[in-house]
JSON list of C-alpha atoms in Angstrom, two decimals:
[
{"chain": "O", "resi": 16, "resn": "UNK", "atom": "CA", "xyz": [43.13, 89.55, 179.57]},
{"chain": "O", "resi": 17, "resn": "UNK", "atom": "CA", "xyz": [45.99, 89.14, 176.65]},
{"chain": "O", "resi": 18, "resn": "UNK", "atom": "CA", "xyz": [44.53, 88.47, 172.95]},
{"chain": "O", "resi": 19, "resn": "UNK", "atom": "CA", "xyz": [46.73, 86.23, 170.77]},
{"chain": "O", "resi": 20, "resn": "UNK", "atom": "CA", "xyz": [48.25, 87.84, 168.12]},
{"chain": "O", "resi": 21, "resn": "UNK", "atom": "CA", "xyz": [47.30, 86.75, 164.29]},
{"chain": "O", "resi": 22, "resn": "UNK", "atom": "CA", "xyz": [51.13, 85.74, 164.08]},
{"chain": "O", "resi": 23, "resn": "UNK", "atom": "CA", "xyz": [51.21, 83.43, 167.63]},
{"chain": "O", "resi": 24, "resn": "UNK", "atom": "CA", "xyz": [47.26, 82.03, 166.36]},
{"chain": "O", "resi": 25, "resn": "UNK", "atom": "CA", "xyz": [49.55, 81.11, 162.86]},
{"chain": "O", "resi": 26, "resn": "UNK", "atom": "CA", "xyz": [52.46, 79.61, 165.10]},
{"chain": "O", "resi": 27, "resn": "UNK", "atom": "CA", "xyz": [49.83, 77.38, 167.15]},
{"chain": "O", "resi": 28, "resn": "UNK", "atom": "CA", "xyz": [48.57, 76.30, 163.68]},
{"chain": "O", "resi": 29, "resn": "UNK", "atom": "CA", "xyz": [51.65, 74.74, 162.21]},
{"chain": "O", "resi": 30, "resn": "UNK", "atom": "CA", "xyz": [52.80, 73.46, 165.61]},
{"chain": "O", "resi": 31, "resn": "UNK", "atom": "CA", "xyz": [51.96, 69.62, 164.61]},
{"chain": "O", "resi": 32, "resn": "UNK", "atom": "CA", "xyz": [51.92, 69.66, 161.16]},
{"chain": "O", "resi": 33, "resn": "UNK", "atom": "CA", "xyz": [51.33, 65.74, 161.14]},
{"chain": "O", "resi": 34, "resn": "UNK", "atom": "CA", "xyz": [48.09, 66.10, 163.01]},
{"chain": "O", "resi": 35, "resn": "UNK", "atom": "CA", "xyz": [45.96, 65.76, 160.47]},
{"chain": "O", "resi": 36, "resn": "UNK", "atom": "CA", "xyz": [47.42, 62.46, 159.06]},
{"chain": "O", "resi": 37, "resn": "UNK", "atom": "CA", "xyz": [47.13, 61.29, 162.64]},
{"chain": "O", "resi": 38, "resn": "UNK", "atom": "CA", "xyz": [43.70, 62.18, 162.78]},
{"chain": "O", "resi": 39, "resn": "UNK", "atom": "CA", "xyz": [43.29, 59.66, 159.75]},
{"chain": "O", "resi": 40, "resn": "UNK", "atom": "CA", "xyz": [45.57, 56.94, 161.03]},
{"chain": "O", "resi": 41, "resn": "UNK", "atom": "CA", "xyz": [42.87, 56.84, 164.28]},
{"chain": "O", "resi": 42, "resn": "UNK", "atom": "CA", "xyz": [39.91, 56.89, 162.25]},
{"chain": "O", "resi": 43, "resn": "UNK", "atom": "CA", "xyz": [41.24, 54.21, 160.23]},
{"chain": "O", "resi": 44, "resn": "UNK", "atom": "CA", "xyz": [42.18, 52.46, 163.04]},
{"chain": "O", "resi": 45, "resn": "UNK", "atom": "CA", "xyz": [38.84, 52.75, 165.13]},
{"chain": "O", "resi": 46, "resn": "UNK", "atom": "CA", "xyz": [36.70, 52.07, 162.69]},
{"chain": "O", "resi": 47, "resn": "UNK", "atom": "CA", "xyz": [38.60, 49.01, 161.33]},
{"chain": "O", "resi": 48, "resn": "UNK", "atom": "CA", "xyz": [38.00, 47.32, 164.66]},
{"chain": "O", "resi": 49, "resn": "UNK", "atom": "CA", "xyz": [34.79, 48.85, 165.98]},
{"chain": "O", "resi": 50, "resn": "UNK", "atom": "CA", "xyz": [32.68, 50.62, 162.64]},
{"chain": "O", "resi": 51, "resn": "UNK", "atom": "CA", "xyz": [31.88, 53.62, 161.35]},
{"chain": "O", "resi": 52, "resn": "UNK", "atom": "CA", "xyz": [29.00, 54.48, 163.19]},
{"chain": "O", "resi": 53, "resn": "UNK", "atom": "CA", "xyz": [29.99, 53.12, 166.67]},
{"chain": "O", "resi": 54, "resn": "UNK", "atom": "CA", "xyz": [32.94, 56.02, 166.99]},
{"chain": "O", "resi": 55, "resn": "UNK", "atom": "CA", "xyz": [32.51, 59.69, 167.31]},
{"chain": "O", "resi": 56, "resn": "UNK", "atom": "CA", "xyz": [34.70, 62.88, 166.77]},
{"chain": "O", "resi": 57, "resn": "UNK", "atom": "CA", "xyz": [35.71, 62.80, 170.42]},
{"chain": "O", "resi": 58, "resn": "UNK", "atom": "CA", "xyz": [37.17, 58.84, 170.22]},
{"chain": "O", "resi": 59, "resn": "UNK", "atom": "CA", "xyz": [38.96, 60.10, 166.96]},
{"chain": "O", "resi": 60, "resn": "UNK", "atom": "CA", "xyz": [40.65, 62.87, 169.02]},
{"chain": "O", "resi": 61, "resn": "UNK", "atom": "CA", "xyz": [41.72, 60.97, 171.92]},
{"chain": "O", "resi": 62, "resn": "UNK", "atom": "CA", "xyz": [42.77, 57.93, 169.80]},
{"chain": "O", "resi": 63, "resn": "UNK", "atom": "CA", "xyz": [44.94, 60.28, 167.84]},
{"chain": "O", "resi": 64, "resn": "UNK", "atom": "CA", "xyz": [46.20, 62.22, 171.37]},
{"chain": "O", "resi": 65, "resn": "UNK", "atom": "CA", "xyz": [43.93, 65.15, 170.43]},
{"chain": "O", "resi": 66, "resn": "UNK", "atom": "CA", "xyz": [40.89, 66.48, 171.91]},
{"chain": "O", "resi": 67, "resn": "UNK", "atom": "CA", "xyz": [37.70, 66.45, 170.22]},
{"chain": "O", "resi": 68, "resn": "UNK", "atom": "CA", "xyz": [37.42, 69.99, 169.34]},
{"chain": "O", "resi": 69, "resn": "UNK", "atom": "CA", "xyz": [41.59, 69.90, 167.96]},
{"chain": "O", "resi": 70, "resn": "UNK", "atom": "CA", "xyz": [39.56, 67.23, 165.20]},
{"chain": "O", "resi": 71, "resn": "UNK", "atom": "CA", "xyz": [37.32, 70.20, 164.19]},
{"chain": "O", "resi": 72, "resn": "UNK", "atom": "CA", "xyz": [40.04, 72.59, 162.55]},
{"chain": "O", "resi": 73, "resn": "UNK", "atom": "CA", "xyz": [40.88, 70.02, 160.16]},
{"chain": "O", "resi": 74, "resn": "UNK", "atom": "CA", "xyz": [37.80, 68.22, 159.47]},
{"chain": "O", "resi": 75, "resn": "UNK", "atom": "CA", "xyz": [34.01, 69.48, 159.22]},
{"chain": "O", "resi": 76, "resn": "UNK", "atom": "CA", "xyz": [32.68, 66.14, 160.06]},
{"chain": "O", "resi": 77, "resn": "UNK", "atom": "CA", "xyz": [32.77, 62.42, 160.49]},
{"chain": "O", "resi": 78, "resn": "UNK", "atom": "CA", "xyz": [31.78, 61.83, 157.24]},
{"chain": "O", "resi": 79, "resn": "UNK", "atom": "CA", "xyz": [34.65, 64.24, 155.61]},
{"chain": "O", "resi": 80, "resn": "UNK", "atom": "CA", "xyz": [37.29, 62.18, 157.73]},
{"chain": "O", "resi": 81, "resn": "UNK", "atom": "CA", "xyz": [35.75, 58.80, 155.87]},
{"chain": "O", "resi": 82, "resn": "UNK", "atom": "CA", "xyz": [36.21, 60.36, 152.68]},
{"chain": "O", "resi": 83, "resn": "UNK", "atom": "CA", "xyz": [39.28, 61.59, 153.34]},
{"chain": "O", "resi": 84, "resn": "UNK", "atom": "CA", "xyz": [40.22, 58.07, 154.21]},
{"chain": "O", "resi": 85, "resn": "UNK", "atom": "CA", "xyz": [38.56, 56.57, 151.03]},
{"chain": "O", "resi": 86, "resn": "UNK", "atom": "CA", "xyz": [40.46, 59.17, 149.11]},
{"chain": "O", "resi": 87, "resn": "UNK", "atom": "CA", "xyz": [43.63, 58.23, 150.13]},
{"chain": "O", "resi": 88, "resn": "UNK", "atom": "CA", "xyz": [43.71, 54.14, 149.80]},
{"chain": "O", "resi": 89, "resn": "UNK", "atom": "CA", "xyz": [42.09, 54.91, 146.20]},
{"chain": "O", "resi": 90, "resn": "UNK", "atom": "CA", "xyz": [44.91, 57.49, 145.30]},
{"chain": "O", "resi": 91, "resn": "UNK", "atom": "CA", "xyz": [47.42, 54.99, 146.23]},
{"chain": "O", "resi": 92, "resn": "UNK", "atom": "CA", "xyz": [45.89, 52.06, 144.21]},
{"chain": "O", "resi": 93, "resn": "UNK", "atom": "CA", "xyz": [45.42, 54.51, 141.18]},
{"chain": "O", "resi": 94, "resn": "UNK", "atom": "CA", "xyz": [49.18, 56.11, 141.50]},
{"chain": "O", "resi": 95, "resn": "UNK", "atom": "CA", "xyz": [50.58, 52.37, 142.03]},
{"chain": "O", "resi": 96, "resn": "UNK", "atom": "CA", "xyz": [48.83, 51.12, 139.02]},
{"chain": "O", "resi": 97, "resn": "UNK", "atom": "CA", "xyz": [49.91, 54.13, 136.61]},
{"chain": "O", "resi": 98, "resn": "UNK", "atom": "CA", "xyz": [53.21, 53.74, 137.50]},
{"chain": "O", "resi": 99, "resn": "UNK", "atom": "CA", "xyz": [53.46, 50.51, 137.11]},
{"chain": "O", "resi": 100, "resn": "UNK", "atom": "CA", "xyz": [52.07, 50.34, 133.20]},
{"chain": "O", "resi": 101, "resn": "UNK", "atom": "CA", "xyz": [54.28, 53.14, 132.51]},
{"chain": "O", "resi": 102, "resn": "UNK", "atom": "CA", "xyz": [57.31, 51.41, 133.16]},
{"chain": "O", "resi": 103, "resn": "UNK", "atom": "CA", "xyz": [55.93, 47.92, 131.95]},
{"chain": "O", "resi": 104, "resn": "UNK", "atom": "CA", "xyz": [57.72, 46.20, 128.81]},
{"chain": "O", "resi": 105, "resn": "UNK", "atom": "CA", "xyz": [54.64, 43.69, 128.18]},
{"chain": "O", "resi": 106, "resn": "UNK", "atom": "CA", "xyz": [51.40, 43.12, 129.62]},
{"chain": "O", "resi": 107, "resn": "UNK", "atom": "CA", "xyz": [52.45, 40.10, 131.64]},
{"chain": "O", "resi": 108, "resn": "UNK", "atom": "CA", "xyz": [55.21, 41.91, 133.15]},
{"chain": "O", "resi": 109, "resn": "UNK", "atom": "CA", "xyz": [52.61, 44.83, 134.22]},
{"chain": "O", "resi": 110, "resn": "UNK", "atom": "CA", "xyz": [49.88, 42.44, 135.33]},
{"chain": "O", "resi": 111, "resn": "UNK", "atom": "CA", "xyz": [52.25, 40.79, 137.74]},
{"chain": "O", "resi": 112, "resn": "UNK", "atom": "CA", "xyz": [52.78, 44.49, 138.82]},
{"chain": "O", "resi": 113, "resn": "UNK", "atom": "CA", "xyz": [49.71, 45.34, 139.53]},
{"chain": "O", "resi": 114, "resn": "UNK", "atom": "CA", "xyz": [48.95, 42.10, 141.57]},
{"chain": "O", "resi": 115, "resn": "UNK", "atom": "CA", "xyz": [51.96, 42.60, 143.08]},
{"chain": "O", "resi": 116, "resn": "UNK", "atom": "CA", "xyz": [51.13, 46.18, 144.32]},
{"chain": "O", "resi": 117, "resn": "UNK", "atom": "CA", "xyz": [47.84, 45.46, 145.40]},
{"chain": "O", "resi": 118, "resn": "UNK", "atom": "CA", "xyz": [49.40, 42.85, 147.65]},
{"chain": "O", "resi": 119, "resn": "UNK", "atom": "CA", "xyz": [51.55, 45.32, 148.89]},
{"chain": "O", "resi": 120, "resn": "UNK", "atom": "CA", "xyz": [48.83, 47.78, 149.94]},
{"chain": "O", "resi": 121, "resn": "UNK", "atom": "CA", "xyz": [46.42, 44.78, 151.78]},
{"chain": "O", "resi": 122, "resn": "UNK", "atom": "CA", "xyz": [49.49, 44.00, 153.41]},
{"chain": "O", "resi": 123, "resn": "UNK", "atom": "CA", "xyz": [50.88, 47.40, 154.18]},
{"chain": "O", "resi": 124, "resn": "UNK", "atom": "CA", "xyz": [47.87, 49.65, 154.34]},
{"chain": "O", "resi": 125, "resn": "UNK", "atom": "CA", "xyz": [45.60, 47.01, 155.59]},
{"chain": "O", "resi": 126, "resn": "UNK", "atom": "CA", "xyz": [43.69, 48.73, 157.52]},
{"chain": "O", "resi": 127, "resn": "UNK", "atom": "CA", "xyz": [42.71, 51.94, 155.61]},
{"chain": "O", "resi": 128, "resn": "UNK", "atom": "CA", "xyz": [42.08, 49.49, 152.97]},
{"chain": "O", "resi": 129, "resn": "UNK", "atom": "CA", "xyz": [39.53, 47.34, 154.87]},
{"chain": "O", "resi": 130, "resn": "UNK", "atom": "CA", "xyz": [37.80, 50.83, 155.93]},
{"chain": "O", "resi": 131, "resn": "UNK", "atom": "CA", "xyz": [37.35, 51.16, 152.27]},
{"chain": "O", "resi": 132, "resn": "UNK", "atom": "CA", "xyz": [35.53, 48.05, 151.83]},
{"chain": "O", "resi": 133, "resn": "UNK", "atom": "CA", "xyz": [33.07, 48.18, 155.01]},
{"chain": "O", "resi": 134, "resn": "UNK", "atom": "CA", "xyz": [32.37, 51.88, 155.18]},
{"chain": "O", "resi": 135, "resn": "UNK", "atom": "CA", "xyz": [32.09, 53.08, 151.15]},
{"chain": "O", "resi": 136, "resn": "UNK", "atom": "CA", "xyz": [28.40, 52.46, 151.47]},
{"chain": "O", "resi": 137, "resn": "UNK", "atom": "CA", "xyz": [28.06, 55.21, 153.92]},
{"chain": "O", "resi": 138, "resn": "UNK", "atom": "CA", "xyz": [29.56, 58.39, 151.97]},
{"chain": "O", "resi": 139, "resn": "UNK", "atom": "CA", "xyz": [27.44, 61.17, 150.83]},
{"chain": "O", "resi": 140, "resn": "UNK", "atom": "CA", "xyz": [26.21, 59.80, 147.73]},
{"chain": "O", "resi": 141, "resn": "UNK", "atom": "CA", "xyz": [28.20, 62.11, 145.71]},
{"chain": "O", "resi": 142, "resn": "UNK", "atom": "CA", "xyz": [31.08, 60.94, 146.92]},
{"chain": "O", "resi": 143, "resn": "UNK", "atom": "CA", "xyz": [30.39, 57.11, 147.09]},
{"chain": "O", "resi": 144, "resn": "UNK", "atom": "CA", "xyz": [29.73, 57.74, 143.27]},
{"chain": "O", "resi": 145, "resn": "UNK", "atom": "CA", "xyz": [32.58, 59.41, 142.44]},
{"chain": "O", "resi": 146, "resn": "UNK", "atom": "CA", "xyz": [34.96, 56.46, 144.56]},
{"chain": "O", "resi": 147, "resn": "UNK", "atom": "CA", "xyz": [32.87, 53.72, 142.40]},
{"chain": "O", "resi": 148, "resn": "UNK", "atom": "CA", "xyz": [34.29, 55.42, 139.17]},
{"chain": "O", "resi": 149, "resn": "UNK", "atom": "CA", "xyz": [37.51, 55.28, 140.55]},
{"chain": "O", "resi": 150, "resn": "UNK", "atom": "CA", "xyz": [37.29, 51.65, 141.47]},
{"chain": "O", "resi": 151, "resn": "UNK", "atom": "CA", "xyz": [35.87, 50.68, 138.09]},
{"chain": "O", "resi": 152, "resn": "UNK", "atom": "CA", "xyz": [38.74, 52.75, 135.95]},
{"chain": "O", "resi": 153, "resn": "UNK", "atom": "CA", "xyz": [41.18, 50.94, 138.47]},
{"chain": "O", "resi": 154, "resn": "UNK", "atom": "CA", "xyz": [39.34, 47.38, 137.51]},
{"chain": "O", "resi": 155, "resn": "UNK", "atom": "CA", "xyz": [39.65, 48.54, 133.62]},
{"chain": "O", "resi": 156, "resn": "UNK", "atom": "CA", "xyz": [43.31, 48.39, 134.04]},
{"chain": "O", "resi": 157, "resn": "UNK", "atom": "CA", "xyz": [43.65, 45.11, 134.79]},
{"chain": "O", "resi": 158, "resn": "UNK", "atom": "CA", "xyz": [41.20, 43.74, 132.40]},
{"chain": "O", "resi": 159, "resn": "UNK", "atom": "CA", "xyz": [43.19, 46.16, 129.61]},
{"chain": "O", "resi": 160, "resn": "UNK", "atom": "CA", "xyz": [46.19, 43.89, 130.80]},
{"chain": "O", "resi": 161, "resn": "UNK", "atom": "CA", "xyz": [45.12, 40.51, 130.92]},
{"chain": "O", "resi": 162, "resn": "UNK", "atom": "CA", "xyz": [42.74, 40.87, 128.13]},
{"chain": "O", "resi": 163, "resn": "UNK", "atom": "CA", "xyz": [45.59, 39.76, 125.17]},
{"chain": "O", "resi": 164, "resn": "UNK", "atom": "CA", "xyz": [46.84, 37.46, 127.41]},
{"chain": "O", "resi": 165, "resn": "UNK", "atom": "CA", "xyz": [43.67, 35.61, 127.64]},
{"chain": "O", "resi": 166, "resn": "UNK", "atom": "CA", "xyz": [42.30, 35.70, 123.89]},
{"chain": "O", "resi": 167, "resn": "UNK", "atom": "CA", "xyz": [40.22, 32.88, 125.01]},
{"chain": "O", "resi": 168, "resn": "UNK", "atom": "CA", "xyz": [38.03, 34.61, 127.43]},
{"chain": "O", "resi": 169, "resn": "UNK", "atom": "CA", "xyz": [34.81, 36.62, 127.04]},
{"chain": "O", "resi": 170, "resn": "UNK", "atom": "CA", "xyz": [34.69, 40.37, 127.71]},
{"chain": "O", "resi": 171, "resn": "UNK", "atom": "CA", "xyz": [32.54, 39.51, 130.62]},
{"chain": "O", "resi": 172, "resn": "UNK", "atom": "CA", "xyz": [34.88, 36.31, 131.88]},
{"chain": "O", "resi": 173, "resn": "UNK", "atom": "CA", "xyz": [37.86, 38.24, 131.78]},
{"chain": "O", "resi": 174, "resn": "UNK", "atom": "CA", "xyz": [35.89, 41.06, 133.77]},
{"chain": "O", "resi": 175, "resn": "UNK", "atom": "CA", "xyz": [34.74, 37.67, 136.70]},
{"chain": "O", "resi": 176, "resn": "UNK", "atom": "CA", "xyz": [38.85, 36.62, 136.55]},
{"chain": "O", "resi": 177, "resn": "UNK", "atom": "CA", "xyz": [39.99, 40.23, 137.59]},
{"chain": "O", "resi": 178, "resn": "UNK", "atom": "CA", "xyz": [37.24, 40.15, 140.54]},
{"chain": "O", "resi": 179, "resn": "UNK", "atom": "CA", "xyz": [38.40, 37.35, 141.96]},
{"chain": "O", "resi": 180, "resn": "UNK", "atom": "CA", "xyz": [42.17, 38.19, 141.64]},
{"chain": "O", "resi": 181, "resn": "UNK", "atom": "CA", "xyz": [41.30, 40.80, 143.06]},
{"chain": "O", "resi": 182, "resn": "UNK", "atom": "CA", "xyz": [38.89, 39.38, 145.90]},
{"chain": "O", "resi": 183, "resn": "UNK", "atom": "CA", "xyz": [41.66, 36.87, 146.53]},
{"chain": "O", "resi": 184, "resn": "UNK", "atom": "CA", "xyz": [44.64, 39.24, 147.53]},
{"chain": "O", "resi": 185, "resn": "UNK", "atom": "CA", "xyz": [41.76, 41.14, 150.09]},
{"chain": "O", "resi": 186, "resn": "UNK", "atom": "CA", "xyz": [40.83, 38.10, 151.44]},
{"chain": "O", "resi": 187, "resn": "UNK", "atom": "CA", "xyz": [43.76, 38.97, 154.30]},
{"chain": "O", "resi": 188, "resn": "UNK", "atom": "CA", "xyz": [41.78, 41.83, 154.72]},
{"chain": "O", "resi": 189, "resn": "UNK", "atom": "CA", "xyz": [38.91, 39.84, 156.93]},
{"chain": "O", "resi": 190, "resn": "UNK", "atom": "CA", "xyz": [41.54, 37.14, 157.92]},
{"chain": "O", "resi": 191, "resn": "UNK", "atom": "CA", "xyz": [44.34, 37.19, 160.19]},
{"chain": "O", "resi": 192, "resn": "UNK", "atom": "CA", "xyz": [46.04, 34.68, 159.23]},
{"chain": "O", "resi": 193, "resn": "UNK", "atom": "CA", "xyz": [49.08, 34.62, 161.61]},
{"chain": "O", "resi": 194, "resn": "UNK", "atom": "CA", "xyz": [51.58, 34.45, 158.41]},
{"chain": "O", "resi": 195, "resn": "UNK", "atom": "CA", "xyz": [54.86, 36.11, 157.57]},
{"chain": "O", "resi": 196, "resn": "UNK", "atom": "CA", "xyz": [54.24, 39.00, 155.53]},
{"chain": "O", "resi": 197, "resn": "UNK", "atom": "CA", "xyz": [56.76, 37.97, 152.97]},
{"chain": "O", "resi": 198, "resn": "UNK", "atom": "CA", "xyz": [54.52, 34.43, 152.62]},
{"chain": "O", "resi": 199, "resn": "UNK", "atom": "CA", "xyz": [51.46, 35.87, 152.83]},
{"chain": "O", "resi": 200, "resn": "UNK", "atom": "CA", "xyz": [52.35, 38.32, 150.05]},
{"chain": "O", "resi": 201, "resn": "UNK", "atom": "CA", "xyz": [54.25, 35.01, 148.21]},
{"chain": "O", "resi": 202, "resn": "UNK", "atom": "CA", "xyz": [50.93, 32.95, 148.62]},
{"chain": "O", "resi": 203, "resn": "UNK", "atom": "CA", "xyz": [48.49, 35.72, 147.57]},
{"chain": "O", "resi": 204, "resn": "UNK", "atom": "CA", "xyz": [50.01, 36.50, 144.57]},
{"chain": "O", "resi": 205, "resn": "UNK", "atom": "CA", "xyz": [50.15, 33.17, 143.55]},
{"chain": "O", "resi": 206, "resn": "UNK", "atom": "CA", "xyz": [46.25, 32.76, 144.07]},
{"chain": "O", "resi": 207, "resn": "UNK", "atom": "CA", "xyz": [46.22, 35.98, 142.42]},
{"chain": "O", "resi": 208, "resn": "UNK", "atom": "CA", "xyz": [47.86, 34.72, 139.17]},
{"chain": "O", "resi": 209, "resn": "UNK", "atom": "CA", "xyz": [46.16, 31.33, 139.34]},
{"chain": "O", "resi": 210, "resn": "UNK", "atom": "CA", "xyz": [42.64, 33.24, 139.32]},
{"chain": "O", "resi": 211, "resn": "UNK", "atom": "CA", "xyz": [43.64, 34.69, 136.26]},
{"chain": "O", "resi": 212, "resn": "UNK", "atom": "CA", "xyz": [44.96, 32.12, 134.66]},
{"chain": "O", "resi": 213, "resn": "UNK", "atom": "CA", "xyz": [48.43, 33.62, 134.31]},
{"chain": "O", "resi": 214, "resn": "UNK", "atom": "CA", "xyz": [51.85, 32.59, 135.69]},
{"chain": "O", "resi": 215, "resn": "UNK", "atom": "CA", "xyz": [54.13, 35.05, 137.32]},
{"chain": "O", "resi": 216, "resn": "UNK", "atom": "CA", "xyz": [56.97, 36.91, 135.99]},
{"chain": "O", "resi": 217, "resn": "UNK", "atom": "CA", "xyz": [59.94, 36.09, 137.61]},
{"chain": "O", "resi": 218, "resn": "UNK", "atom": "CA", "xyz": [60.12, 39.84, 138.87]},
{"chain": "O", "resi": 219, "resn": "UNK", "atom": "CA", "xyz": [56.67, 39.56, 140.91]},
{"chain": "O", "resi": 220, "resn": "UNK", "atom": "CA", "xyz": [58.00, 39.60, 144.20]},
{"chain": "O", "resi": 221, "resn": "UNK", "atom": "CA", "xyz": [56.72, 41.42, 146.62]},
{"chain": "O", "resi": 222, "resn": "UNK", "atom": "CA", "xyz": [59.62, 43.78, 146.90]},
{"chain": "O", "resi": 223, "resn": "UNK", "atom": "CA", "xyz": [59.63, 44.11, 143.09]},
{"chain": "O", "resi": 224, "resn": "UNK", "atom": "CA", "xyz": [62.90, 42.63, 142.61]}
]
């Protein structure tokens, strides 16, 4: 009987070091078109080409996979929107940025995105706390945005217009709708900026030229 070597057990390690991002791509993917609860460790392996037991050495559980997931689509919102009024010249120009980004991710990262949407309710409560405070600091940008550009609204109306700006662009998230991506993104946007009461800078496309 030959024992492996701390060096060859570090060489097996680093072997695929992309498994772990597949590991999230197939939980994304699973539970996008069949739910949280109706998938196990074992149907996260084999979607991902890995079996069951591979899933343990980078996660502890199902639930730490979802979070991981939650993580991620938040971080991306969050990193999207600071760049974005960093590099802004006016708040128009950075609120068509941010709807323009957001586009981009239900577009792009549809799918992690819809996880976030259908499964937050089911985090450790800790967690699902700490991803609501992320989501509402997110929301605050906006409303920070749109807020001198709509003098005439209410704290509370300008709070409803962001919500459904926002609610608009992730409406593709529950409907295929069989459109080009560069329409869809065209036609969101629009019902974006119409929800808010603002008209588009002429650099809101969705490639951000």
């Amino acid at each position: 009987m030959t024992t492996s070597s701390p060096a060859s057990a570090a060489t097996r390690r680093r072997r695929d070091p992309e498994r772990r991002e597949r590991i999230l791509t197939a939980a994304a993917e699973l539970t996008a078109r069949r739910g949280f609860h109706a998938i196990g460790m074992a149907d996260i392996g084999a979607e991902a080409g890995i079996v069951g037991s591979g899933v343990y050495r980078h996660f502890e559980n199902k639930d730490a996979i979802l979070v991981a997931l939650l993580d991620r689509v938040m971080a991306r919102l969050q990193d999207g929107a600071a760049g974005i009024l960093a590099a802004a010249t006016d708040d128009h120009t950075a609120l068509s940025g941010l709807i323009r980004d957001h586009v981009l991710v239900a577009i792009e990262d549809r799918t992690v995105l819809a996880v976030y949407h259908r499964e937050v309710h089911n985090l450790p409560e800790d967690d699902r706390r700490r991803l609501r405070r992320l989501q509402r600091h997110y929301l605050e940008d906006w409303v920070d945005v749109l807020a001198p550009l709509r003098p005439d609204l209410a704290d509370g109306e300008l709070r409803l217009a962001v919500h459904a700006a926002i609610g608009a662009v992730q409406s593709t998230l529950f409907f295929r709708s069989g459109l080009a991506p560069e329409r869809l993104a065209e036609l969101l946007g629009g019902m974006a900026h119409a929800c808010l009461g603002v008209t588009p800078t002429p650099s809101a496309s969705v490639n951000g030229e």
